[in-house]
Coordinates of C-alpha atoms in Angstrom, one line a residue:
X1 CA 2.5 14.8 -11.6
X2 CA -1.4 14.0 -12.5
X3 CA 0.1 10.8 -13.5
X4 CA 1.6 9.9 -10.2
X5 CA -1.4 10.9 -8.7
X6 CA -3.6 9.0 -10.1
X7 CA -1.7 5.9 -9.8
X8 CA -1.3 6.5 -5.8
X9 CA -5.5 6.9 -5.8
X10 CA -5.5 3.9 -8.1
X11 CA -3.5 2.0 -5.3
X12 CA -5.7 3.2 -2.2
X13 CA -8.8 2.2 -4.2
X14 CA -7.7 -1.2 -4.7
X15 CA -6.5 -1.6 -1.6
X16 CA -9.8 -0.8 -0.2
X17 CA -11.6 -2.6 -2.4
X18 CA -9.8 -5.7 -1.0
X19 CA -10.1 -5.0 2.4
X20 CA -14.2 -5.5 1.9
X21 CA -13.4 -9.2 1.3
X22 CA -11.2 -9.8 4.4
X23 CA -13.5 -11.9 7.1
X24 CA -13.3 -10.6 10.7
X25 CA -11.8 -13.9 11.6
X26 CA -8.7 -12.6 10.3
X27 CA -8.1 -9.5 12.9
X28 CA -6.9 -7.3 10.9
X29 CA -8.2 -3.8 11.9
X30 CA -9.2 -0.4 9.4
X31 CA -5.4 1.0 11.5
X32 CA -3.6 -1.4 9.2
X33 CA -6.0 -1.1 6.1
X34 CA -5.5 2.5 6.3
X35 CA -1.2 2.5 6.6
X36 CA -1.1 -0.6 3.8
X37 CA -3.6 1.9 1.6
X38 CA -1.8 5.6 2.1
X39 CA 1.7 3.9 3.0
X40 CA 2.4 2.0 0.0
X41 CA 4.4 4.8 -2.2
X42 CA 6.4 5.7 0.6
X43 CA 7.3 1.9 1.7
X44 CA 7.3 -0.1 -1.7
X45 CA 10.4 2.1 -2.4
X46 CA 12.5 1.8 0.5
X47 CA 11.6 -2.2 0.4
X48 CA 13.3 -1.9 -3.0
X49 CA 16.1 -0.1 -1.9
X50 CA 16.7 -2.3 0.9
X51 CA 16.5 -5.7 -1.5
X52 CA 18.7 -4.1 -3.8
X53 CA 21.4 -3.4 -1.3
X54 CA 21.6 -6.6 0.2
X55 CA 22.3 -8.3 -2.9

């Protein structure tokens, strides 16, 4: 489980650190940061799932 955990924190910290670079220009707001950063386990799988399935 400290495994999993740390690659979830690992995500969220990289997501972060990318959203420093993003101009304002681009309109993306700390609302979407924050779902794309604490989001990703729980999306990234049922993208998968949904992929597989329509194969």
């Amino acid at each position: 489980m400290r495994e999993v955990l740390m690659i979830y924190l690992g995500g969220v910290i990289l997501l972060l650190a990318v959203s420093t670079m993003i101009n304002d220009e681009e309109q993306i707001g700390l609302d979407h940061i924050l779902i794309a950063g604490f989001g990703w386990p729980i999306l990234t799988p049922l993208l998968a799932f949904k992929a597989w399935h329509s194969r």
